[in-house]
Coordinates of C-alpha atoms in Angstrom, one line a residue:
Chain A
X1 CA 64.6 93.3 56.9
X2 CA 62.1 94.1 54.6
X3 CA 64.1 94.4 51.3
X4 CA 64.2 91.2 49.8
X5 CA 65.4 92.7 46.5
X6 CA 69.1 92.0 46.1
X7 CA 71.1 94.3 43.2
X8 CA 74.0 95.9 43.1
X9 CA 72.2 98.9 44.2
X10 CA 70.9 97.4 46.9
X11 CA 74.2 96.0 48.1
X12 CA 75.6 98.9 47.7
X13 CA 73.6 100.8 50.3
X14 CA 72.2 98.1 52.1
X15 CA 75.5 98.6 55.3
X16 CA 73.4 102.2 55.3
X17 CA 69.8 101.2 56.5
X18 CA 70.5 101.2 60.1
X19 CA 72.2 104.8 60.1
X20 CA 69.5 106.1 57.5
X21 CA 67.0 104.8 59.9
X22 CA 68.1 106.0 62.9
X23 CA 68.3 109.5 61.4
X24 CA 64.8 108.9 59.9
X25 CA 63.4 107.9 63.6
X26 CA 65.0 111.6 64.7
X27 CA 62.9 113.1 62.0
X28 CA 60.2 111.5 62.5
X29 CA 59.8 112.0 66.3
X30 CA 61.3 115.6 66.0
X31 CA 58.8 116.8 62.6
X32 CA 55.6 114.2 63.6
X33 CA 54.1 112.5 60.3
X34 CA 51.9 115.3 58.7
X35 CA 52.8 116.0 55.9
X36 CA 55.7 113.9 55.9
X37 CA 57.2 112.4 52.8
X38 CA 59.8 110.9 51.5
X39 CA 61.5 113.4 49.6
X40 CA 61.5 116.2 52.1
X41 CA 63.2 113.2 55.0
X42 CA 65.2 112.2 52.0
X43 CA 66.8 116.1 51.8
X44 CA 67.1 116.1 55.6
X45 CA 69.3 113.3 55.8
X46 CA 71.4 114.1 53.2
X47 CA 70.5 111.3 50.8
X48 CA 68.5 111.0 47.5
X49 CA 64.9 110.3 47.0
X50 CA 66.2 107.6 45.4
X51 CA 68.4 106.4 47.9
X52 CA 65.6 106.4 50.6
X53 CA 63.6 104.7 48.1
X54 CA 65.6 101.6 48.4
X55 CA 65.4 100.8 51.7
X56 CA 62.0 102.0 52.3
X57 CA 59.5 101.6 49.6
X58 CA 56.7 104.1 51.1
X59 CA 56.2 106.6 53.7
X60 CA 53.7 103.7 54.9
X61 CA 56.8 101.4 55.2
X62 CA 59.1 104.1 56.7
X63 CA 56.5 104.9 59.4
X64 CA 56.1 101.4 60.2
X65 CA 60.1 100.6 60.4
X66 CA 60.5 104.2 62.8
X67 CA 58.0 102.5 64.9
X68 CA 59.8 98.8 65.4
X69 CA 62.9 100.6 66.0
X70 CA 61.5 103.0 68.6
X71 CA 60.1 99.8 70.6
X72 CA 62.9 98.1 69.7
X73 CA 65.3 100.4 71.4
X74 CA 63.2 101.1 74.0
X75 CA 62.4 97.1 74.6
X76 CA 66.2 96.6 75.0
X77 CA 66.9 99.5 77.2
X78 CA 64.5 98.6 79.9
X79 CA 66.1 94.5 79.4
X80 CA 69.8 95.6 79.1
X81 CA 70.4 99.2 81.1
X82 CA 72.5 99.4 84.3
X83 CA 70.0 101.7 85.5
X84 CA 66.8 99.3 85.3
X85 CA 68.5 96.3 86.3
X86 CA 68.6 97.5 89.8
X87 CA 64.2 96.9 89.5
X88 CA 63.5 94.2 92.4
X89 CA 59.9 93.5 91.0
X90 CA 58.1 94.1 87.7
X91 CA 56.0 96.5 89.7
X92 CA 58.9 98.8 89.9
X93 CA 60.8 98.2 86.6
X94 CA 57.6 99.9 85.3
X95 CA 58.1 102.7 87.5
X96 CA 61.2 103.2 86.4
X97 CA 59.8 103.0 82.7
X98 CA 57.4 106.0 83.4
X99 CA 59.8 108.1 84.8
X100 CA 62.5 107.7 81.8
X101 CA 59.0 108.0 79.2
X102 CA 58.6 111.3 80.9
X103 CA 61.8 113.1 79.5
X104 CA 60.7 115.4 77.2
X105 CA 62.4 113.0 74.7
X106 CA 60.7 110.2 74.9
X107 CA 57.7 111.7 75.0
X108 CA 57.8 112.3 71.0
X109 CA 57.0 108.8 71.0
X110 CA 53.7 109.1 72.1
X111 CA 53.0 112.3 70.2
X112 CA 53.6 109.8 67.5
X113 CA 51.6 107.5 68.7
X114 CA 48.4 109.4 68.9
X115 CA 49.3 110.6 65.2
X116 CA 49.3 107.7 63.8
X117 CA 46.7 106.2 65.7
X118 CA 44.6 109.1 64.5
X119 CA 45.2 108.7 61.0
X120 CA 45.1 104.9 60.6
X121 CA 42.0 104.5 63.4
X122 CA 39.5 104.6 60.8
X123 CA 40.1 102.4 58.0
X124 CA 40.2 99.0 59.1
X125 CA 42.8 97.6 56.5
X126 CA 45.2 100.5 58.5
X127 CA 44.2 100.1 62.0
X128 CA 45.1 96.1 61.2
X129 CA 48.8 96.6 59.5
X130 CA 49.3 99.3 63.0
X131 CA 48.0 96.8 65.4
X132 CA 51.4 94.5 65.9
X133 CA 53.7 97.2 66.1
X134 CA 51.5 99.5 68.6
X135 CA 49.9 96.8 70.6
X136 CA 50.9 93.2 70.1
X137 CA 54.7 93.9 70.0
X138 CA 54.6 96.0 73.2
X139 CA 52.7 93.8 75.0
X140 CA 55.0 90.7 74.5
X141 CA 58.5 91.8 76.4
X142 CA 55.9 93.2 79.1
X143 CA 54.3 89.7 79.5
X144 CA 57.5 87.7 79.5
X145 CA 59.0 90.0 82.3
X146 CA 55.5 89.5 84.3
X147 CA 55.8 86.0 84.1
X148 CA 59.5 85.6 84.5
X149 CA 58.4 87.5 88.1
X150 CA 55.4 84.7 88.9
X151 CA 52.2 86.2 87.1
X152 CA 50.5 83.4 85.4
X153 CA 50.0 83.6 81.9
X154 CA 46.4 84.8 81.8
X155 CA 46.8 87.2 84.1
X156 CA 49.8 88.5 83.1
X157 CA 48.7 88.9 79.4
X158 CA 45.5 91.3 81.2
X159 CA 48.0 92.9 83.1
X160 CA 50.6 94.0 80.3
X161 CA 47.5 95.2 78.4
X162 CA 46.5 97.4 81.3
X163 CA 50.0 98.8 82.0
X164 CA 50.7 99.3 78.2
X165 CA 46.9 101.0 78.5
X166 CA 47.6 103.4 81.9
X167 CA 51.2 104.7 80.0
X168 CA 49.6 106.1 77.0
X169 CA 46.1 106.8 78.3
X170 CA 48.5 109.1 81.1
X171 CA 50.8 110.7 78.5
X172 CA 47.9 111.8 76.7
X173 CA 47.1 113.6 79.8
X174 CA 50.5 114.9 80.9
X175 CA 51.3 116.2 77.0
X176 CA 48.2 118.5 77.4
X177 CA 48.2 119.6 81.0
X178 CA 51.7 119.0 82.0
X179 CA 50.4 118.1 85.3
X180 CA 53.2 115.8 86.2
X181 CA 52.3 115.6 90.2
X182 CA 48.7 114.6 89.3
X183 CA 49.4 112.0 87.0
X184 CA 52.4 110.4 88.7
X185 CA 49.7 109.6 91.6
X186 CA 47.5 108.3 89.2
X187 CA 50.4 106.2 87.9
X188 CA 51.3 104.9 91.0
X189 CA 47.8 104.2 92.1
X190 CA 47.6 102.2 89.1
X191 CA 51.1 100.3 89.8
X192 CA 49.9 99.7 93.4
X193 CA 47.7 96.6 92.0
X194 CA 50.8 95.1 90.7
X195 CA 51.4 93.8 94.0
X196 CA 49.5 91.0 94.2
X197 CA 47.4 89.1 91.6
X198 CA 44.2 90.4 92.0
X199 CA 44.7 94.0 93.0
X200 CA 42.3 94.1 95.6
Chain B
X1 CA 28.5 131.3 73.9
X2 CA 31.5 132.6 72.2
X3 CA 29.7 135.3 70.4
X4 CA 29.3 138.4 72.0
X5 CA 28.7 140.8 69.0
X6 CA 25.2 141.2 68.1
X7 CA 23.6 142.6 65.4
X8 CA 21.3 142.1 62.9
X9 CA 23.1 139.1 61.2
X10 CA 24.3 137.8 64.3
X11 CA 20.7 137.7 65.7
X12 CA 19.1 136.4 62.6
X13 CA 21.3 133.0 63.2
X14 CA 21.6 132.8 66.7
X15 CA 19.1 130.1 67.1
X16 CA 20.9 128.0 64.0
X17 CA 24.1 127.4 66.5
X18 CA 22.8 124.4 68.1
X19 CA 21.7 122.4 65.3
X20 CA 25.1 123.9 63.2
X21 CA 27.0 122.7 66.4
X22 CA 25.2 119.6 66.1
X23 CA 25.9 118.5 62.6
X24 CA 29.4 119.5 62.6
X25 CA 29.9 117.4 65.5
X26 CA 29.0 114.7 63.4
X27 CA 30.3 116.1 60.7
X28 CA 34.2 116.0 62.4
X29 CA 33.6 112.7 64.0
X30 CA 32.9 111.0 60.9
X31 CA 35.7 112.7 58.5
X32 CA 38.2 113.5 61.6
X33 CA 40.3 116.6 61.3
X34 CA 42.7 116.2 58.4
X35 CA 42.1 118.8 55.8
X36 CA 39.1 119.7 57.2
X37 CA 38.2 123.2 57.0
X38 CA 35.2 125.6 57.2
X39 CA 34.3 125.7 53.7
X40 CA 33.7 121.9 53.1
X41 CA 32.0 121.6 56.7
X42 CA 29.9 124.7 55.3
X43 CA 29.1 122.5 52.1
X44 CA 28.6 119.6 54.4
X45 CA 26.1 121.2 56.5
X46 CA 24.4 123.0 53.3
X47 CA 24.9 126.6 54.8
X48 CA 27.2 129.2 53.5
X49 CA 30.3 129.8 54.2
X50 CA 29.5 133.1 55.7
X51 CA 26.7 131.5 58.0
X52 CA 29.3 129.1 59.5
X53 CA 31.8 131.8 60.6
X54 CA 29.9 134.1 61.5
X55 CA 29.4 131.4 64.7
X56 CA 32.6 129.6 64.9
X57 CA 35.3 132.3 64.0
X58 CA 38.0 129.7 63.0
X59 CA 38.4 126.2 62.0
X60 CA 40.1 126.0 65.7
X61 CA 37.3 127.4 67.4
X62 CA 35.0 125.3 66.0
X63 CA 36.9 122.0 66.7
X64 CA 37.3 123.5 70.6
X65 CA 33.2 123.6 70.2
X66 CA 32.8 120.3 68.8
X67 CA 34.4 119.0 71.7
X68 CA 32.7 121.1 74.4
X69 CA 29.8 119.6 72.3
X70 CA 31.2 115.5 72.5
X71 CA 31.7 116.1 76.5
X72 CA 28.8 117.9 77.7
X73 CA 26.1 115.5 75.5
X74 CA 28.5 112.1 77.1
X75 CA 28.1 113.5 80.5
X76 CA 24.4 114.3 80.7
X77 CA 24.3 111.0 79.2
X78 CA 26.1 109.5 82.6
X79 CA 24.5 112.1 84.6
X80 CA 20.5 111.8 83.3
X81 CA 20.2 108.6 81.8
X82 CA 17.8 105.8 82.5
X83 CA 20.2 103.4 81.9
X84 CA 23.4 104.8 83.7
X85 CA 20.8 105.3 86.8
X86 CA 21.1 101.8 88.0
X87 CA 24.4 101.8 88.9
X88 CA 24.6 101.3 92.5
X89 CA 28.4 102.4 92.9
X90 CA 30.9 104.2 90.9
X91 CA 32.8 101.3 89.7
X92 CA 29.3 100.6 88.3
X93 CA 29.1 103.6 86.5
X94 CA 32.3 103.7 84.8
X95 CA 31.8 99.8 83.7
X96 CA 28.6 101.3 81.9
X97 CA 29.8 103.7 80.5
X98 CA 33.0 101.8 79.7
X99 CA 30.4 99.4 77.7
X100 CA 29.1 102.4 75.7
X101 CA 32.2 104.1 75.0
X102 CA 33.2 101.1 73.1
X103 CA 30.3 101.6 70.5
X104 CA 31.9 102.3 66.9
X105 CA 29.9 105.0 67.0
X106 CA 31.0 106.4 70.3
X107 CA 34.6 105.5 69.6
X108 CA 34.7 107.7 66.9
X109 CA 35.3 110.6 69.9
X110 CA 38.9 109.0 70.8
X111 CA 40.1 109.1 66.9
X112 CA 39.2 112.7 67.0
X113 CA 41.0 112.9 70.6
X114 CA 44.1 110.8 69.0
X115 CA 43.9 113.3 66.3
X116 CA 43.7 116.8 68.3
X117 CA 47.0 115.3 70.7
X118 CA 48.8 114.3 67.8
X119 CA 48.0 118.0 66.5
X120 CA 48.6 119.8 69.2
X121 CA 51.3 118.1 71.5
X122 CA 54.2 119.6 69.8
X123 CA 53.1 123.1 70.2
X124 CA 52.6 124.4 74.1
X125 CA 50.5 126.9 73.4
X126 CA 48.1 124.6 71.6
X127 CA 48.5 122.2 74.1
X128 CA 47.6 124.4 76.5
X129 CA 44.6 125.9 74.6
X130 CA 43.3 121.7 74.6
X131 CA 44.2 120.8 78.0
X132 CA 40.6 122.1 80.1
X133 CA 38.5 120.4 77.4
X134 CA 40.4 117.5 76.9
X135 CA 41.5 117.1 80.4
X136 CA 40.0 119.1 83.1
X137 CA 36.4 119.3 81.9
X138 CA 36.2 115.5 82.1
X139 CA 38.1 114.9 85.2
X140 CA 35.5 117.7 87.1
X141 CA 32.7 115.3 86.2
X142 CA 34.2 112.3 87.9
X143 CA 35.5 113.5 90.6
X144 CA 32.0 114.6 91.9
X145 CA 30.8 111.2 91.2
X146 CA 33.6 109.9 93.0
X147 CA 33.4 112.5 96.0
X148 CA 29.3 111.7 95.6
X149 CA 29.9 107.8 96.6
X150 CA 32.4 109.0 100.0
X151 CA 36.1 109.2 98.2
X152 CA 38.1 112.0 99.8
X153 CA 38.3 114.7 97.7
X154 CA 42.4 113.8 97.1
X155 CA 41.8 110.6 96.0
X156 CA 39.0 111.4 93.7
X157 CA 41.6 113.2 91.9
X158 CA 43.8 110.8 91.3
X159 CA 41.8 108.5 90.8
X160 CA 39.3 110.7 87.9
X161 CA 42.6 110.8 86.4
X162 CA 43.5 107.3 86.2
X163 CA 40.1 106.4 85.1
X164 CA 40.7 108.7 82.3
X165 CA 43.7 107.3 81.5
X166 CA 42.8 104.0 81.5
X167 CA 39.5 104.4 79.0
X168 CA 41.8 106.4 76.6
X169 CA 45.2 104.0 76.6
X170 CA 42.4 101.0 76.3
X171 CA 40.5 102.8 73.5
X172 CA 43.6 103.5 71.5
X173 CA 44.6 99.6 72.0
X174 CA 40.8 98.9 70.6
X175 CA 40.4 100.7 68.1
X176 CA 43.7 99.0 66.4
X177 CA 43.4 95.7 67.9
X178 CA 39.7 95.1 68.4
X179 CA 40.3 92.4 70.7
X180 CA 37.5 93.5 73.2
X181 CA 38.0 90.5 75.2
X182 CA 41.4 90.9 76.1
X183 CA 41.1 94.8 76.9
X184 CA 37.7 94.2 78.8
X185 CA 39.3 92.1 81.3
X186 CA 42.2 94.8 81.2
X187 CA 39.5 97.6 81.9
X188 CA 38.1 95.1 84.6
X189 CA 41.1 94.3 86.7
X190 CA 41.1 98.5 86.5
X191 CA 38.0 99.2 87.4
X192 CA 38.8 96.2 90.8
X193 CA 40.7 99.1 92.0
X194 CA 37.4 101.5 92.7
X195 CA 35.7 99.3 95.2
X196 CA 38.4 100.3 98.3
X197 CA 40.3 103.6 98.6
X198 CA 43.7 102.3 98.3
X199 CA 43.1 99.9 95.8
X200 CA 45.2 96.9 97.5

C-alpha cells in the first residue's frame, strides 16, 4: 500500500505484509504503543529488524497501518457478518456494534485509541496525519449506512460524528469503572434519538 | 490532604501545597505525562526535589492530585461563576460549559485524560485507582445539577454519564480534527436530548 519501492527485496517479502501486519496489529493492541519500536515487534514476530523495515518504514508508519487495519476489519465486520445483518435499522446495527466493542477484545482498540490520541494531541503536524484514520475514516461507512436507511446527508454526517463521539467518550468510562449497566443505559439513551431525525 | 505526618518539615511547607499543586497542574497540562517525573517538575517549579515529595509521595500521587486539582477548579467554575449563572436550564449549562471546554487551553485537561486511560486501562488495579476521579467525581456534580432542575434521580444517572461521554468522545474527535463546526452541531443534537426526560 504504502511501499512504492519495488526491488528484489521487496518482492521477495512483499506476499508477507498482510500476515506481518496482522501479527503487528496483535502486538500492538496486546503491548499498547509506549515504548514500542520496531525492533522489539520485529523479535516478537519472528522477523528481522530489517525485514520489518521494508514494509514499514517507522514506528510512525506501523502505528498508522495497525490503525487502518483495525477499522478496516472492523468496518467490514459490521457490513459483511451473519450476525449484524439481522440489524432492521441503523439504530440497532449500532447496538449491536457496542455490544461486540464491549468484549474485552475489542476493547484494546480504544486503549489504543486514547494512547495515541494522547501522544499525538499536542503537536498539530501529529494530531493532523491521526485525524483521517481516527475520525474521517470512521465516520464515512457510518454515514453511508445512515443514509442508505433515509438520513439526509447533513444530518447524517452530525449524527455519525455523535455516535462515533458517545462509543469512545463511553469506553473511556467503562475501561475505568467497569460499570457496564450504567453505561449501557447511557448508550441506549443516546441510541434512542436515532429514531427520528431530530431526537426530540 | 494526603499528608497526615507532621513535623517540623512537614509544617514548615504545609502552606506551599496549594501554590505547588497549582503550578504542577500547569506544569502536567502543558508537557502531559510522558517521562515526566518529580525531579524535572521539581526543577520546573524551582523547589527541591525534597520539597516536592515531601507533599506528593510519588509521581502517581501527584498526577491523582493534579486531577482532583483540574475537577474541583472546572466545577466551582460551573457551580460559582458569573457567567455559567445565567443558564436558565441544564441543557444551558452544559452548552456553556461545552463552549469553554473547547478552549486550547481548557482542552489541554482531555490530552492529559487521553493520556492517564491510555496508561492505565491495561492494568485493573490502576484503572481502578483512576476510575472516582476520572469518572465518579465528575458524574456526582452533574447529577445534582440534573436532580436540581426535576430529573429523577435514575435518569440523572444515566444521563451525567452520557453527558460525560459525549464531551470526551467529541473532545477527542476535536482535538485531531478541529472541525468545531461539525462536532458543535454533534454536541447540539446531544445536548436536544436534555430538554425532555426520555429524550424522544
Amino acid at each position: 500500500m504504502t511501499d512504492d519501492r519495488v526491488d528484489g527485496r521487496t518482492l521477495r517479502y512483499r506476499h508477507r505484509r498482510p500476515e506481518l501486519l496482522a501479527a503487528a496489529t496483535e502486538y500492538v493492541l496486546d503491548h499498547g504503543i509506549d515504548g514500542v519500536s520496531l525492533r522489539p515487534v520485529a523479535t516478537a514476530l519472528g522477523v528481522s529488524h530489517a525485514t520489518l523495515l521494508r514494509h514499514f518504514k517507522s514506528k510512525d508508519e506501523l502505528l498508522l497501518c495497525v490503525g487502518d487495519k483495525i477499522r478496516g476489519d472492523f468496518v467490514r465486520s459490521w457490513q459483511q457478518d451473519e450476525q449484524f445483518s439481522t440489524a432492521s435499522s441503523s439504530a440497532e446495527l449500532v447496538r449491536m456494534v457496542w455490544t461486540r466493542l464491549c468484549e474485552p477484545r475489542e476493547q484494546r482498540q480504544f486503549i489504543l485509541l486514547f494512547q495515541l490520541v494522547g501522544r499525538a494531541a499536542r503537536r498539530p503536524a501529529d494530531a493532523q496525519a491521526l485525524a483521517p484514520s481516527i475520525v474521517d475514516d470512521w465516520l464515512t461507512p457510518i454515514e453511508e449506512r445512515l443514509c442508505a436507511d433515509g438520513w439526509p446527508a447533513d444530518e447524517a454526517r452530525t449524527l455519525a460524528t455523535l455516535v462515533l463521539g458517545h462509543i469512545r467518550g463511553l469506553q473511556l468510562d467503562l475501561l475505568l469503572t467497569g460499570d457496564r449497566a450504567r453505561v449501557d443505559a447511557a448508550f441506549d439513551a443516546a441510541i434512542a434519538m436515532m429514531h427520528s431525525p431530530h431526537g426530540s
